[in-house]
Coordinates of C-alpha atoms and ligand atoms in Angstrom, one line a residue:
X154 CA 0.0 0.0 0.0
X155 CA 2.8 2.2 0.7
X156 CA 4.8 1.5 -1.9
X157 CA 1.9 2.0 -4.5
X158 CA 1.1 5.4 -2.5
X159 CA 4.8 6.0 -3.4
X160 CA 4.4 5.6 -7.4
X161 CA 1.4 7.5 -7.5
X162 CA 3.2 10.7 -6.0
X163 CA 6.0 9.9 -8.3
X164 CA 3.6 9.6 -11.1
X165 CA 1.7 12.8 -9.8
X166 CA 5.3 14.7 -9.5
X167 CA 5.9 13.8 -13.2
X168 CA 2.9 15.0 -14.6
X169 CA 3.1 18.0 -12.8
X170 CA 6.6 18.8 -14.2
X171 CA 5.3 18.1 -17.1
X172 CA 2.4 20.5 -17.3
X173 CA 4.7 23.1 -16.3
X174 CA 6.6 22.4 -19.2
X175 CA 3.8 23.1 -20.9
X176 CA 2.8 26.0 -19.7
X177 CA 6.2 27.5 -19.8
X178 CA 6.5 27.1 -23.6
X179 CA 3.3 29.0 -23.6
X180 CA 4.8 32.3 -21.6
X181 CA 4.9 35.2 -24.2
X182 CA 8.4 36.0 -23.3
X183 CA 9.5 33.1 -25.1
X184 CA 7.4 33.2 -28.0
X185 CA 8.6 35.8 -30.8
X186 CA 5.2 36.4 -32.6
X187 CA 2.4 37.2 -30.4
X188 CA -0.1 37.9 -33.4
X189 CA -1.5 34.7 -32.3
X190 CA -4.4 35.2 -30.4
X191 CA -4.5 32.2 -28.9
X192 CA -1.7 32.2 -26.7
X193 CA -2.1 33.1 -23.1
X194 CA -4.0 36.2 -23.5
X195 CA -6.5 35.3 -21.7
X196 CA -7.5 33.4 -18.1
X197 CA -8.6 30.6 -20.3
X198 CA -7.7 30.5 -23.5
X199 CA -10.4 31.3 -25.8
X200 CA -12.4 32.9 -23.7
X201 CA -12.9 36.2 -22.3
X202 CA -13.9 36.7 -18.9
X203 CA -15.1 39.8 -18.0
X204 CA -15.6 40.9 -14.1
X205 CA -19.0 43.0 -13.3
X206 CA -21.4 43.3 -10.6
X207 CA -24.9 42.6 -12.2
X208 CA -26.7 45.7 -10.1
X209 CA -26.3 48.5 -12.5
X210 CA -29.0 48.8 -14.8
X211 CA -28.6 49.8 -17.5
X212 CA -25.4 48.7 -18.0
X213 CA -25.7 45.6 -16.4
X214 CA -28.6 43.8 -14.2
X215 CA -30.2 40.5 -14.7
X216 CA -33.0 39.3 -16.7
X217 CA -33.5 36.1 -14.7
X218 CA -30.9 33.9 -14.7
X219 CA -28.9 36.3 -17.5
X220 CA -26.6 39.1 -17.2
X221 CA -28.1 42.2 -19.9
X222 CA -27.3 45.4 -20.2
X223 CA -25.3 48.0 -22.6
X224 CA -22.1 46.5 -20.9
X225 CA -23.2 42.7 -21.5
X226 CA -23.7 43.6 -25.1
X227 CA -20.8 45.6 -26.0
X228 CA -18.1 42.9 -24.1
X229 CA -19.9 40.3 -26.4
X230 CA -19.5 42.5 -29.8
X231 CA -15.9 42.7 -28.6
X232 CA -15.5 39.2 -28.0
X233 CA -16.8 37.8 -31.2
X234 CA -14.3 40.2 -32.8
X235 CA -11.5 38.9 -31.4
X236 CA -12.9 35.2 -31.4
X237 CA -13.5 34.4 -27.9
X238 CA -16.2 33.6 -25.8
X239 CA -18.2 36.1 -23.6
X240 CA -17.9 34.8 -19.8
X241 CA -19.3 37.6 -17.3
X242 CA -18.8 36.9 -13.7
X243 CA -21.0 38.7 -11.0
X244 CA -18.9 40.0 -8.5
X245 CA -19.2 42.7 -5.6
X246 CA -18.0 46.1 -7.6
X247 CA -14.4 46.6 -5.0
X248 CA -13.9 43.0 -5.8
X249 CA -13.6 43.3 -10.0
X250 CA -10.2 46.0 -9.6
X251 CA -8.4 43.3 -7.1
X252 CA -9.5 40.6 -9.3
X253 CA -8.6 42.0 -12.7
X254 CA -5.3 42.7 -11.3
X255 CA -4.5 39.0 -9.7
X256 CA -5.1 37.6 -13.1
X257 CA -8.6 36.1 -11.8
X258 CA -10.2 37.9 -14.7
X259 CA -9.5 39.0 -18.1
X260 CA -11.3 42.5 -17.7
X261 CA -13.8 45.0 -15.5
X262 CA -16.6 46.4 -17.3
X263 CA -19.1 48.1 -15.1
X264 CA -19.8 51.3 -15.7
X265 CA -16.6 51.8 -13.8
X266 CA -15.0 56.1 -14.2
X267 CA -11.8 56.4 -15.1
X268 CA -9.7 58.0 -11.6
X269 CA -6.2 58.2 -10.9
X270 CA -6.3 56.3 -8.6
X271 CA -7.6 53.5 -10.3
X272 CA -5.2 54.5 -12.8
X273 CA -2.5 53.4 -10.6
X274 CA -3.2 49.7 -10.2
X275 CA -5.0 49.0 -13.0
X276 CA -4.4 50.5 -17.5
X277 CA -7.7 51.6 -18.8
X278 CA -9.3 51.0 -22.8
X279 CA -11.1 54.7 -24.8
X280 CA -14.1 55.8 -22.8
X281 CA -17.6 53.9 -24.4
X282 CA -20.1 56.3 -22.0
X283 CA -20.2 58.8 -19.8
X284 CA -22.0 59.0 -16.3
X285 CA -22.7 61.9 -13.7
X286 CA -23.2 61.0 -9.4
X287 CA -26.6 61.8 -8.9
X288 CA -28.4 61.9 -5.4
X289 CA -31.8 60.0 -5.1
X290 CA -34.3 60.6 -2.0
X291 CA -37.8 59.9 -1.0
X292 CA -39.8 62.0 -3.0
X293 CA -41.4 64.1 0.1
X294 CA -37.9 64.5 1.1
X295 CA -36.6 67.7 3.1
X296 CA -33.4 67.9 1.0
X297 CA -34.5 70.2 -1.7
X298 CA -30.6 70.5 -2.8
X299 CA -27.0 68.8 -2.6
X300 CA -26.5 72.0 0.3
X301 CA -29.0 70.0 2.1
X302 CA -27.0 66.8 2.7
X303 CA -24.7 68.1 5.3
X304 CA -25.4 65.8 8.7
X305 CA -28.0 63.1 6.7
X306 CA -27.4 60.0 6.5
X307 CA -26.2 58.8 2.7
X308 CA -26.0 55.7 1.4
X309 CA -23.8 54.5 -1.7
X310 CA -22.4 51.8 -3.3
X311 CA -18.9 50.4 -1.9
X312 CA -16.2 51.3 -3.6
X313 CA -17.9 53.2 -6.2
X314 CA -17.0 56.7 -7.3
X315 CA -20.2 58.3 -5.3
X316 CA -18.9 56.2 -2.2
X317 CA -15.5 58.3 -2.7
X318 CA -16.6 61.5 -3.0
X319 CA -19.3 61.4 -0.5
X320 CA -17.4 59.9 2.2
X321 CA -14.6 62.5 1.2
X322 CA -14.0 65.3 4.3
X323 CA -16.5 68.4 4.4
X324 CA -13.3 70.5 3.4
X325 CA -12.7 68.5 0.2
X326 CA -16.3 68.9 -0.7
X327 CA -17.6 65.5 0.4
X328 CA -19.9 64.7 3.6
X329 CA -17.3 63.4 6.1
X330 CA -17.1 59.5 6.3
X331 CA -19.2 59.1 9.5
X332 CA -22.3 60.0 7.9
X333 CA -22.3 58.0 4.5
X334 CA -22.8 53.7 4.5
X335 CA -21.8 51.5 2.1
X336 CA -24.0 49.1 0.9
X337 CA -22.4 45.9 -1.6
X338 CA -24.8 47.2 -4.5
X339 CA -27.0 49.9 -5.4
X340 CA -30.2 48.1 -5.2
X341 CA -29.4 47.1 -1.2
X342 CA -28.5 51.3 -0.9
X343 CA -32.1 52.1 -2.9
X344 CA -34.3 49.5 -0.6
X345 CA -32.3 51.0 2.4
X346 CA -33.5 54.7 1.4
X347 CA -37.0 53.2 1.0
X348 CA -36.8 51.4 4.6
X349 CA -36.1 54.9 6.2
X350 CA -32.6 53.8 7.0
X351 CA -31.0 56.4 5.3
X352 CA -31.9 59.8 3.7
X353 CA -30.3 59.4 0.0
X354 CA -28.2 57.3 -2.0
X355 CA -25.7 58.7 -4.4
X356 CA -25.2 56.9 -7.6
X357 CA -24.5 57.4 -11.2
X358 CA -27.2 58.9 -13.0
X359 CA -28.6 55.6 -15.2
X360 CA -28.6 53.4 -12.5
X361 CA -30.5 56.2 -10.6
X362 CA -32.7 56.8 -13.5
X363 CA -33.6 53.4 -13.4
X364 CA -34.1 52.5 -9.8
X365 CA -36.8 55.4 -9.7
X366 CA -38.6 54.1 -12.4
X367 CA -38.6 50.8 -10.8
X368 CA -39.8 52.0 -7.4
X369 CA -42.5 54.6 -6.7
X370 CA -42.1 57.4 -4.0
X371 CA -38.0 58.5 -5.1
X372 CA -36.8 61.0 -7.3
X373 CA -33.7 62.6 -8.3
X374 CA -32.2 65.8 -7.0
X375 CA -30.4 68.0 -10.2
X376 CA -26.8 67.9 -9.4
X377 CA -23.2 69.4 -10.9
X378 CA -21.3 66.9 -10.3
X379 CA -18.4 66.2 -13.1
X380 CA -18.9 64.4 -16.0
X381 CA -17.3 60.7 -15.5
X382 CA -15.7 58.3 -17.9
X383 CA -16.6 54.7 -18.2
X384 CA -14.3 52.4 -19.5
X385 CA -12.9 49.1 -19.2
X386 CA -10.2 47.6 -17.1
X387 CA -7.2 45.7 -17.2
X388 CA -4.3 44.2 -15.4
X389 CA -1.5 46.5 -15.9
X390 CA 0.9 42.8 -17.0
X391 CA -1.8 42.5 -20.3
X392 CA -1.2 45.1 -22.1
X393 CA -1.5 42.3 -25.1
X394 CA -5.3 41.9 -24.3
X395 CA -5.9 45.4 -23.9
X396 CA -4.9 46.8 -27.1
X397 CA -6.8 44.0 -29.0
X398 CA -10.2 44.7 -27.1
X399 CA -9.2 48.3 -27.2
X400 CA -9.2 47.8 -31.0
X401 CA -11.9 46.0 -31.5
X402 CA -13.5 49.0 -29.3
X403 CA -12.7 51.5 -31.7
X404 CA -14.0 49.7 -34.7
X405 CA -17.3 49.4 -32.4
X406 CA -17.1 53.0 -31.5
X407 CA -16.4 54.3 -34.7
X408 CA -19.2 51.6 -36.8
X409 CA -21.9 53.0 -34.5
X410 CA -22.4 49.9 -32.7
X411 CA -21.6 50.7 -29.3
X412 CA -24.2 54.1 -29.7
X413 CA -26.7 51.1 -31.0
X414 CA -26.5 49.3 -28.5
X415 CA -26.6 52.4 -26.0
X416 CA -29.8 53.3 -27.9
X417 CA -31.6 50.4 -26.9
X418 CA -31.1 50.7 -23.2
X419 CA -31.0 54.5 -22.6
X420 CA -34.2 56.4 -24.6
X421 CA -33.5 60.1 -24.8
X422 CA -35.8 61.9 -22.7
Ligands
LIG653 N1 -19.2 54.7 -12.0 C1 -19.1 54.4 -10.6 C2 -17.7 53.9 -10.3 O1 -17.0 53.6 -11.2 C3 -20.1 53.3 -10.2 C4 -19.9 52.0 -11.0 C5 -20.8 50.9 -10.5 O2 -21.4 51.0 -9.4 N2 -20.9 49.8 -11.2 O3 -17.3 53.9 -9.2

């Protein structure tokens, strides 16, 4: 028994070795020509797995057991460009940055802005939309204006751009920290405003749009916040997969197929 235990792990030790033969003659530093796109571009090769958190209409949210949305759409356009297939993962949105960058996942897209500080750990494709922080409340709400949220109690998504600013000190224009919660997603934030729990919830402006349609007695406050830049991720090592779905952006950009598929989800109003 031992001795069979034995060959097993000497078996086992051999076909490990071996698969890491394998996979080093696969590393792009020993390979001269990288126009092949199936070498270890991706997580899995032949796919494309793209990080989001499936809370965000319209850019992404589910449709029962499907992940839709303008994001859903445009990651699969870019996929069949660059022949690979679409896998979306559903992930809290402070989860998709860490992930993208450990190699967990090929991508972010989530209506995620462009910051510096994002910037920093992971490279960024062209911007595909735009989004502005909005604040929702209840709709016979005392705050008339963003000068009335000083002392309230705001919710926002974790990690999340509004979450940033809001939480910011009062100097730096923000609320102070001890007044704003952070919820995993925006639909948690948006029943918690309902519930009483808190007095607004600061989001981008489709999502917000969205969430009041969906759920009577909210509205939205008009804001100046900047304009923000969507885009999507990448781990700073694959520069390789981000100029080809970069490309294949472009092409989608410039074809009018990304503003199709925006069309369909966002209705000018
Ligand atoms: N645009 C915001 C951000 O990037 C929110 C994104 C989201 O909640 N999916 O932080």
């Amino acid at each position: 028994m031992k001795k069979f235990s034995k060959i097993v792990s000497v078996l086992a030790a051999l076909a490990i070795a071996a698969l890491c033969c394998g996979c080093g003659s696969n590393t792009p530093d020993t390979k001269s020509d990288t126009t092949d796109s199936k070498a270890s571009m991706t997580v899995t090769e032949g796919k494309l797995i793209m990080a989001t958190n499936a809370e965000f209409p319209p850019y992404e949210y589910k449709e029962g057991d499907k992940i839709v949305g303008i994001d859903a759409e445009v990651a699969k356009l870019i996929a069949d460009k660059l022949n690979l297939e679409l896998e979306i993962a559903d992930v809290d949105f402070d989860s998709i940055i860490p992930g993208v960058q450990s190699g967990k996942y090929d991508m972010g897209m989530a209506g995620m802005t462009v910051t510096d500080e994002r910037k920093e750990k992971v490279n960024f494709s062209d911007s595909y939309a735009t989004g502005v922080q909005v604040v929702i409340v209840k709709e016979d709400s005392d705050i008339k204006t963003t000068a009335d949220l000083n002392g309230k109690k705001i919710g926002a998504q974790q990690g999340t751009t509004g979450y940033i600013y809001a939480s910011d000190t009062v100097e730096n224009g923000g609320f102070g920290e001890e007044n704003v919660t952070g919820y995993q997603n925006g639909a948690l934030a948006v029943e918690a405003l309902k519930g009483g729990k808190i007095d607004c919830v600061i989001i981008d402006n489709e999502p917000a749009k969205a969430y009041v349609a969906a759920n009577e007695g909210l509205k939205i406050l008009d804001t100046e916040y900047v304009t923000e830049d969507y885009a999507i991720c990448f781990a700073k090592s694959n520069t390789e997969l981000q100029t080809k779905v970069n490309d294949a952006l472009k092409e989608l950009i410039a074809d009018g197929s990304v503003k199709k598929v925006v069309d369909t989800y966002i209705k000018a109003d």
